[in-house]
Short mmCIF file of C-alpha atoms in Angstrom, two decimals:
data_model
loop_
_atom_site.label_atom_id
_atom_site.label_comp_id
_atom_site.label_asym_id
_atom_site.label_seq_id
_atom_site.Cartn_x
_atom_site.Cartn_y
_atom_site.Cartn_z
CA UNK X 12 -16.71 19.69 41.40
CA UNK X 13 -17.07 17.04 38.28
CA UNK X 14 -20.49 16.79 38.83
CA UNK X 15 -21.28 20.27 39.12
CA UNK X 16 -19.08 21.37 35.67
CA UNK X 17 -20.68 17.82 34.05
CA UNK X 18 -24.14 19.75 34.13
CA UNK X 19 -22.87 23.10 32.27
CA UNK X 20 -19.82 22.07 29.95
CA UNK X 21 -20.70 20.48 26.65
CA UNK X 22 -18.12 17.73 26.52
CA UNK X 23 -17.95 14.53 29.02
CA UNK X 24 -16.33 13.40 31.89
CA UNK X 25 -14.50 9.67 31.22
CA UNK X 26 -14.48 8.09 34.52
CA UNK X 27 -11.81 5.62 34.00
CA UNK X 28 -10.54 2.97 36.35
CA UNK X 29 -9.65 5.05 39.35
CA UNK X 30 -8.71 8.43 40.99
CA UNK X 31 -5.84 7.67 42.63
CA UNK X 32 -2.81 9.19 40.99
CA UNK X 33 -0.54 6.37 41.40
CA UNK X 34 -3.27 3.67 39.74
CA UNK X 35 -3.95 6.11 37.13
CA UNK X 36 -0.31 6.34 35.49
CA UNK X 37 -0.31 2.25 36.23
CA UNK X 38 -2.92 2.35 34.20
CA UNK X 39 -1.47 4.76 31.61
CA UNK X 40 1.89 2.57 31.46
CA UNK X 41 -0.16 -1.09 30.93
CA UNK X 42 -2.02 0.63 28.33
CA UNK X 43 0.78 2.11 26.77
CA UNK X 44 2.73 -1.65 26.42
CA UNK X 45 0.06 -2.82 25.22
CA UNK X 46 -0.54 0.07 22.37
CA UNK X 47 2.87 -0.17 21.39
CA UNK X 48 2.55 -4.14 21.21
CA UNK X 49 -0.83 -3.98 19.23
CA UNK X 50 1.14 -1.35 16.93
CA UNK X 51 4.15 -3.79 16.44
CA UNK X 52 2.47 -6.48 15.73
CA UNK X 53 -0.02 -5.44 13.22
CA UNK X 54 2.52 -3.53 11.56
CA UNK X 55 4.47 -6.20 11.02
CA UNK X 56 1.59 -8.12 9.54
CA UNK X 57 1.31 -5.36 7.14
CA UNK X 58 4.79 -5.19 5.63
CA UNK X 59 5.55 -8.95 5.21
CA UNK X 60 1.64 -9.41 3.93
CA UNK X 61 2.74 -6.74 1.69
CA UNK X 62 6.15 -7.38 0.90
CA UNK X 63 6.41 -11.21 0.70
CA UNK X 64 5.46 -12.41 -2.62
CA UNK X 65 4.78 -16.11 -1.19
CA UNK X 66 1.77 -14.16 0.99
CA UNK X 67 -0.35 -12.57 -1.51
CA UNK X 68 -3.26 -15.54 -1.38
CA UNK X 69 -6.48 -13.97 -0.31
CA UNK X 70 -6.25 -15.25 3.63
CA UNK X 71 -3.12 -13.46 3.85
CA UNK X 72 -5.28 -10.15 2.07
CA UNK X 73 -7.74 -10.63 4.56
CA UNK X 74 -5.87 -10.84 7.05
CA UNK X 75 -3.53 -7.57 6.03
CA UNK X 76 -7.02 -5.73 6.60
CA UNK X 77 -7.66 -7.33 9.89
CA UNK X 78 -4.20 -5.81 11.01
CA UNK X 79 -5.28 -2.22 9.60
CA UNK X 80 -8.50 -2.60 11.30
CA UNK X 81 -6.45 -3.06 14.41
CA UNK X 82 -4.75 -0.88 14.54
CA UNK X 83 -7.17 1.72 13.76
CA UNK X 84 -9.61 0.26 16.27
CA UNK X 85 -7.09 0.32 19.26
CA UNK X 86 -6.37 3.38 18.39
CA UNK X 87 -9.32 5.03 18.43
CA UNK X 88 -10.01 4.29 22.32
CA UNK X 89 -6.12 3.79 23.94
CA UNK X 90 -4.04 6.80 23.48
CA UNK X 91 -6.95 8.96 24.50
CA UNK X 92 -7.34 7.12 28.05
CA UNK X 93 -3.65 7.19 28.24
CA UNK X 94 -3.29 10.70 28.13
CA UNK X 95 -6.35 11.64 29.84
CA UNK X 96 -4.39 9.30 32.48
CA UNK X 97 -1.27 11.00 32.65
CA UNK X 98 -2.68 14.29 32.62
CA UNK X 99 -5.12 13.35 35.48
CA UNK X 100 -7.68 15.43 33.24
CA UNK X 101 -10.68 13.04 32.50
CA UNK X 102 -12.78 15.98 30.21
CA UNK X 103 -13.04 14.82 26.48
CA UNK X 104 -14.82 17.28 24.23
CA UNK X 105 -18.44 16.93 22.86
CA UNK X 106 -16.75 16.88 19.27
CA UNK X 107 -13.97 14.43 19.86
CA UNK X 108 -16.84 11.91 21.67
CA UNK X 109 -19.03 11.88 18.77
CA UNK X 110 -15.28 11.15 16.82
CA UNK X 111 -14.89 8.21 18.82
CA UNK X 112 -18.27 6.77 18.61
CA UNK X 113 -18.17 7.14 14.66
CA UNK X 114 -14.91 5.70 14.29
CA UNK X 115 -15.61 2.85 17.25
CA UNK X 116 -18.63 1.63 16.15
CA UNK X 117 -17.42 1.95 12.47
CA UNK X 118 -14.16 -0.18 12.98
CA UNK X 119 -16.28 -2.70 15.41
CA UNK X 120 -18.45 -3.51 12.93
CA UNK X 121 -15.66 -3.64 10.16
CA UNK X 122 -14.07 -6.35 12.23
CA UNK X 123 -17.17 -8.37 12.03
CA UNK X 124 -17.87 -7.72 8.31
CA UNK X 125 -13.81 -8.93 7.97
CA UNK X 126 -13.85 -11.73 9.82
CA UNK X 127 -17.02 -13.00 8.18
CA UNK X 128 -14.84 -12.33 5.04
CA UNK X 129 -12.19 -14.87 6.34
CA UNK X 130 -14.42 -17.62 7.40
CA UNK X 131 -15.69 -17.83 3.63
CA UNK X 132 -12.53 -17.62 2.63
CA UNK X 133 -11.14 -20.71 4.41
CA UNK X 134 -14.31 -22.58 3.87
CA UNK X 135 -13.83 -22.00 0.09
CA UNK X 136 -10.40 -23.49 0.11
CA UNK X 137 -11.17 -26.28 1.99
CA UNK X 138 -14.11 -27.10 1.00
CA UNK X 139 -14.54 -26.34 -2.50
CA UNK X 140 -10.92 -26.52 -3.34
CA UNK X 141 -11.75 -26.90 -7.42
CA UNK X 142 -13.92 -23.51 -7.17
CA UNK X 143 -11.64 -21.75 -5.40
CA UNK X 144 -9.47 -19.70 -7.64
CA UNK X 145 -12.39 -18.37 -9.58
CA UNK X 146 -14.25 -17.49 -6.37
CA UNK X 147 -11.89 -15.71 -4.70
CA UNK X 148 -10.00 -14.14 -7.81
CA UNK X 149 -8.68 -10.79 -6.74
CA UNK X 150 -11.60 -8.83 -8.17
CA UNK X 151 -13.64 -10.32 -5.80
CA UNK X 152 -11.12 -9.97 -3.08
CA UNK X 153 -11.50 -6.41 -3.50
CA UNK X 154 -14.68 -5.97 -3.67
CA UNK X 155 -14.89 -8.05 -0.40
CA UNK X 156 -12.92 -5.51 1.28
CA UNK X 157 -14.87 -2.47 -0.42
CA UNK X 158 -17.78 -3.90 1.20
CA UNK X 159 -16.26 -4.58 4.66
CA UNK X 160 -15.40 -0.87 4.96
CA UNK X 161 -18.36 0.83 3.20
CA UNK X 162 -20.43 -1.48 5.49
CA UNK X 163 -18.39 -0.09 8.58
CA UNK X 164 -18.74 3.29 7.60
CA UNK X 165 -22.82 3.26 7.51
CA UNK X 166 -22.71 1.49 10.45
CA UNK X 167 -20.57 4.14 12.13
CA UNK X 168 -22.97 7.00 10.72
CA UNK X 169 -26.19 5.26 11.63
CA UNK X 170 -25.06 4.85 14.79
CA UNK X 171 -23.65 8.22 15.38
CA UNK X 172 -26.23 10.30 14.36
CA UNK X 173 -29.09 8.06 16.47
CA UNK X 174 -26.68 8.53 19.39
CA UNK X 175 -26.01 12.63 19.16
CA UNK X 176 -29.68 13.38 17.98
CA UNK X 177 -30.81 12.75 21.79
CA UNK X 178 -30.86 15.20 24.73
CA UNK X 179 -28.66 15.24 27.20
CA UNK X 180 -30.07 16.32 30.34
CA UNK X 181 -28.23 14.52 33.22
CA UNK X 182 -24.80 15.09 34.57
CA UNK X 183 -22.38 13.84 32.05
CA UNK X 184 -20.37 11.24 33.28
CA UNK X 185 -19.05 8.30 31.36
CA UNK X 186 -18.14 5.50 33.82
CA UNK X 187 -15.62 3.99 30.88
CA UNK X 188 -12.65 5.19 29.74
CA UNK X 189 -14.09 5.76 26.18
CA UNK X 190 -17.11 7.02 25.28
CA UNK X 191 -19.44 3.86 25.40
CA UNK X 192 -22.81 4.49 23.20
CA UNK X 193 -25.01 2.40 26.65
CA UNK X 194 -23.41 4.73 28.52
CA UNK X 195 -24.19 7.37 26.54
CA UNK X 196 -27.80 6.37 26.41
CA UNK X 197 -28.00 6.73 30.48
CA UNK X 198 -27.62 10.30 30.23
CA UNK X 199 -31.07 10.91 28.11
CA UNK X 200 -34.03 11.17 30.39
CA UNK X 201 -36.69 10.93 27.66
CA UNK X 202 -37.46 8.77 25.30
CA UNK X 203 -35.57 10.00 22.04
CA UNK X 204 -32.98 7.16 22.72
CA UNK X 205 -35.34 4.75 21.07
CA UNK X 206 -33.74 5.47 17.88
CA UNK X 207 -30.38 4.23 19.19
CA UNK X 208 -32.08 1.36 20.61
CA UNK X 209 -33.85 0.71 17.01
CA UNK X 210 -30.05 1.26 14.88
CA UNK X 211 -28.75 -1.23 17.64
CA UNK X 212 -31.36 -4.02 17.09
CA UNK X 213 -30.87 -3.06 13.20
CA UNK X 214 -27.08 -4.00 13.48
CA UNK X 215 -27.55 -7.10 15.98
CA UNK X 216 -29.77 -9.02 13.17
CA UNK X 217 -27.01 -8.31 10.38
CA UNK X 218 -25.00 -9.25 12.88
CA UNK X 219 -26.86 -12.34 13.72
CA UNK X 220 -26.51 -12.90 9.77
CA UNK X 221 -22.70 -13.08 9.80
CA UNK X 222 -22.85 -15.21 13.00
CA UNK X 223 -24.31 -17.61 11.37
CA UNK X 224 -23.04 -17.48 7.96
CA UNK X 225 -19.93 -18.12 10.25
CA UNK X 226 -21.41 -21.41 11.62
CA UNK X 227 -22.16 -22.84 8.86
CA UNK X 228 -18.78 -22.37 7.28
CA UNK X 229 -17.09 -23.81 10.14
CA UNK X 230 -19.71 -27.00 10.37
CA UNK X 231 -18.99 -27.54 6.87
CA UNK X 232 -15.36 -26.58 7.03
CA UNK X 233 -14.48 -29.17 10.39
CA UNK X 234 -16.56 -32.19 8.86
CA UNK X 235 -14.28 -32.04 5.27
CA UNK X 236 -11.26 -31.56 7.24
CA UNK X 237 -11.94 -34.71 9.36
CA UNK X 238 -12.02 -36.57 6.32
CA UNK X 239 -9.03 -35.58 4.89
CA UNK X 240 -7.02 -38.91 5.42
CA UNK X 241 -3.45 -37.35 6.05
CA UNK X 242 -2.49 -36.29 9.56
CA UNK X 243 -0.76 -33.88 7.74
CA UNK X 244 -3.24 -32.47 5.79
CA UNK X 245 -5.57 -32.03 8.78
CA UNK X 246 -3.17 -30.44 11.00
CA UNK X 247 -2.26 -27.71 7.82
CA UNK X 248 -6.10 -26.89 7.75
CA UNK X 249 -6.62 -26.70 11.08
CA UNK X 250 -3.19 -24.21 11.56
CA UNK X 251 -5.45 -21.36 9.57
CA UNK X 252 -8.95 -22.30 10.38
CA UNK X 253 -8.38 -22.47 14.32
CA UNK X 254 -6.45 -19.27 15.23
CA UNK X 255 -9.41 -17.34 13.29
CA UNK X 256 -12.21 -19.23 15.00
CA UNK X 257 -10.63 -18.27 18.29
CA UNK X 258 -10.49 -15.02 17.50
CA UNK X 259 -13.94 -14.39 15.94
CA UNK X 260 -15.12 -16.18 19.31
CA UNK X 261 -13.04 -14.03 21.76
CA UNK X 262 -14.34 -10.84 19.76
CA UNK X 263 -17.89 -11.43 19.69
CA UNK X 264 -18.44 -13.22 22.97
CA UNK X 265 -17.12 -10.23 24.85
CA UNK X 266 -18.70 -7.39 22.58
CA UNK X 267 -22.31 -9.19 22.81
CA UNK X 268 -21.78 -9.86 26.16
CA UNK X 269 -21.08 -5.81 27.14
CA UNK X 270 -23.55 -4.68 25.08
CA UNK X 271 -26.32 -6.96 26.33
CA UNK X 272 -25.99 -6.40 29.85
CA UNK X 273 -27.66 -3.94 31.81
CA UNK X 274 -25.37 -0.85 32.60
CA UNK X 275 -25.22 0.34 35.99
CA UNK X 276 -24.94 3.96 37.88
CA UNK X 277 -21.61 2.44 39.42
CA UNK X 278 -19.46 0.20 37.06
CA UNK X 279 -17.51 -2.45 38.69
CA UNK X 280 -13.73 -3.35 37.89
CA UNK X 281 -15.42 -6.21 36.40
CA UNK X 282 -17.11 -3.93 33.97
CA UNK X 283 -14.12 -2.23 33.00
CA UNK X 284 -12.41 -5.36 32.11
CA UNK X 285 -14.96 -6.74 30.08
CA UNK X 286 -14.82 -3.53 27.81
CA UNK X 287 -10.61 -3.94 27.92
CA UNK X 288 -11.62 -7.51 26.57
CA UNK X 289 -12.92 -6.27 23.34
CA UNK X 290 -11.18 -2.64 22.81
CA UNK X 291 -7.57 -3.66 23.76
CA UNK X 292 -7.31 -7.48 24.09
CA UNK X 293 -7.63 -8.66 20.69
CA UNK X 294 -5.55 -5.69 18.43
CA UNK X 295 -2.76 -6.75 20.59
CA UNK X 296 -3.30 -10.25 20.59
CA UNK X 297 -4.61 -11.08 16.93
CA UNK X 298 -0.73 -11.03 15.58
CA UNK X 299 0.17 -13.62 17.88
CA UNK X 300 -2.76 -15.63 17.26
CA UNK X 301 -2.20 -16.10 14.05
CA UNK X 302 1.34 -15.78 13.24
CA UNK X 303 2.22 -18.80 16.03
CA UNK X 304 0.51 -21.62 14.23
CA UNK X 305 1.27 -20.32 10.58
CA UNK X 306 4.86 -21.71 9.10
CA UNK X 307 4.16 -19.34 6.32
CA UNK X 308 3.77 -16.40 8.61
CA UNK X 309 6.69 -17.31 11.05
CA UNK X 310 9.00 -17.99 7.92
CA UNK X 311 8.10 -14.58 6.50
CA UNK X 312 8.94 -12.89 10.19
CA UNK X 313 12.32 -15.07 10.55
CA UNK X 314 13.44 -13.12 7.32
CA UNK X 315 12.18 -10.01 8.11
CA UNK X 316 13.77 -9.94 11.37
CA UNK X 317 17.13 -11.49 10.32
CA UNK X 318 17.63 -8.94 7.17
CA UNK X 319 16.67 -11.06 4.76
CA UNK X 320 14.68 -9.81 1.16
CA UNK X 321 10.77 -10.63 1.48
CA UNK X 322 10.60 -12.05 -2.06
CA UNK X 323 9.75 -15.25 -4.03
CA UNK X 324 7.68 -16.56 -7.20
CA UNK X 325 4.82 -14.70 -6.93
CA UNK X 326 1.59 -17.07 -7.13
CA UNK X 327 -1.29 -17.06 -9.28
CA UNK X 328 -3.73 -15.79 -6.82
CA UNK X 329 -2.78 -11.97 -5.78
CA UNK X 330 -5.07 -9.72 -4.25
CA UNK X 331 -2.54 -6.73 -4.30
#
C-alpha cells in the first residue's frame, strides 16, 4: 500500500527505523530525551552566555551561536520523526521536505562556518595574544557571525533549489527518518541530478577550505601551547581548545563520512545510526562538551542553578 500511494501522492514516505509499533514509540521516547536534553542544554548556554557579564569574550559569543545553531539544527529533523513515530504515519508533505532540506543543509553548513569561527578565535588568543583585542573587537565578532549565517543561508538555497528542480519519477520512499538530499537523489531516474551533484562538490571544496584553515590553527595553536612553561597555563589552554577540537572532529567525520558513501535500496541499522551521529548526537552533546572542562562555564551554571545573580565587572572585550 506505501508503495503504491508513494507513486501518486506528492509528498514522501520517511521510512524510519522500523514498523513495529512497539520499536517505533521506543524510538519516539529516546528521541524525545534526547530533544529535551539538546533543548536544556543549549538553552542554558544561551542565558548564562547572555546574562553573565564575566562571559561576554568572543569564545563565549561564539559559542552562544553554536548553542542557537543547535538547537535549530536538532530541531529541524527530531520532533518531526517523533511524531511521525507516535502517530505511526510516516507521510511528510512535498512542502514541509523541501522545508527541511533548506533549513538542514542551511544549519549544517552554519555549524561548519561557526566552528571555523572558533578555531580562529582560540588560535588568536593563544597565539597572537598582543593582537588579539584588536582582531577580535566586537565589530568583527559580528560580522563573523553575519557571515556564518548569510553563508548558511546560500548554502541552504543552493542546495534546495538543485535538489527540487529534478524529476521525481520513482516510488517515493525515504529510507531515513528525515528527508536526506542522497536519498533524495535515488528517486531521479535521469540525469538532472547533476546539478545537485555539482552544488555538493561546490560546498565540499569550501568545505575543504575551512578544514584546513582548521588545521592549521590547531598545528599552530598545540606547538605555542607546548611551550608555554606553566603546567598551569597549558592545562587552561588546552580546557577551551580540546572540547572544540573534539567536537569539530565528531561533526565532520560523521557528516563526510554519510555523505560520501554510497546509498543503498535497503539502509542498514548501521546507516541509520551514522545519520543519528550527526543530526542528534552532537546538539545534545555539545553543552556537555564544553561546559565540563570550562571553570568559567561550570561557575556560571553553579549560580544559575543555585539562584544566584549572573553578574560581574563586565570586561573590555564584549561582543553583545
Amino acid at each position: 500500500m506505501v508503495m503504491t500511494n508513494a507513486t501518486v501522492m506528492s509528498g514522501f514516505f520517511l521510512m524510519g527505523f522500523s514498523d513495529n509499533r512497539e520499536l517505533q514509540i521506543l524510538h519516539a521516547l529516546l528521541f524525545l530525551v534526547m530533544y529535551l536534553l539538546a533543548l536544556a542544554g543549549n538553552l542554558i548556554i544561551i542565558i548564562i552566555t547572555t546574562l553573565d557579564q564575566h562571559l561576554q569574550s568572543p569564545m563565549y559569543y561564539f559559542l552562544k551561536h553554536l548553542s542557537l545553531l543547535d538547537v535549530s539544527f536538532i530541531s529541524v529533523t527530531v520532533p518531526e520523526s517523533i511524531a511521525s513515530s507516535l502517530m505511526d504515519n510516516s507521510y511528510i508533505l512535498y512542502s514541509q521536505c523541501v522545508l527541511q532540506v533548506f533549513f538542514f543543509t542551511s544549519l549544517a553548513w552554519a555549524e561548519v562556518a561557526i566552528l571555523t569561527v572558533m578555531s580562529y578565535d582560540r588560535y588568536a588568543a593563544i597565539c597572537l595574544p598582543l593582537h588579539y583585542e584588536v582582531t577580535m573587537d566586537p565589530r568583527n565578532c559580528k560580522w563573523a557571525v553575519v557571515a556564518v549565517w548569510l553563508s548558511g543561508g546560500i548554502s541552504g538555497i543552493l542546495y534546495t533549489s538543485a535538489t527540487f528542480s529534478i524529476t521525481f519519477c520513482r516510488a517515493k520512499v525515504i529510507h531515513q527518518f528525515f528527508c536526506d538530499v542522497p536519498q533524495l537523489l535515488k528517486l531521479s531516474c535521469s540525469n538532472d541530478y547533476l546539478g545537485v551533484i555539482g552544488v555538493a562538490a561546490f560546498m565540499s571544496v569550501m568545505a575543504l577550505i575551512c578544514f584546513a584553515s582548521i588545521v592549521f590553527s590547531y598545528i599552530h595553536i598545540f606547538s605555542t601551547v607546548l611551550r608555554i612553561p606553566s603546567a598551569e597555563g597549558r592545562s587552561k589552554a588546552f580546557s577551551t581548545c580540546l572540547p572544540h577540537l573534539f567536537v569539530l572532529s565528531f561533526f565532520l567525520s560523521t557528516g563526510i563520512f554519510e555523505f560520501l558513501k554510497p546509498t543503498s535500496d535497503s539502509p542498514t541499522a548501521f546507516d541509520l545510526m551514522i545519520s543519528i551521529f550527526y543530526t542528534v548526537m552532537p546538539p545534545t552533546f555539545n553543552p556537555i562538551i564544553y561546559s565540563l572542562r570550562n571553570e568559567a562555564m561550570k561557575g556560571a551554571l553553579r549560580k544559575l542553578l543555585l539562584g544566584g545573580e549572573l553578574t560581574g565587572k563586565k570586561p573590555f572585550l564584549s561582543c553583545c
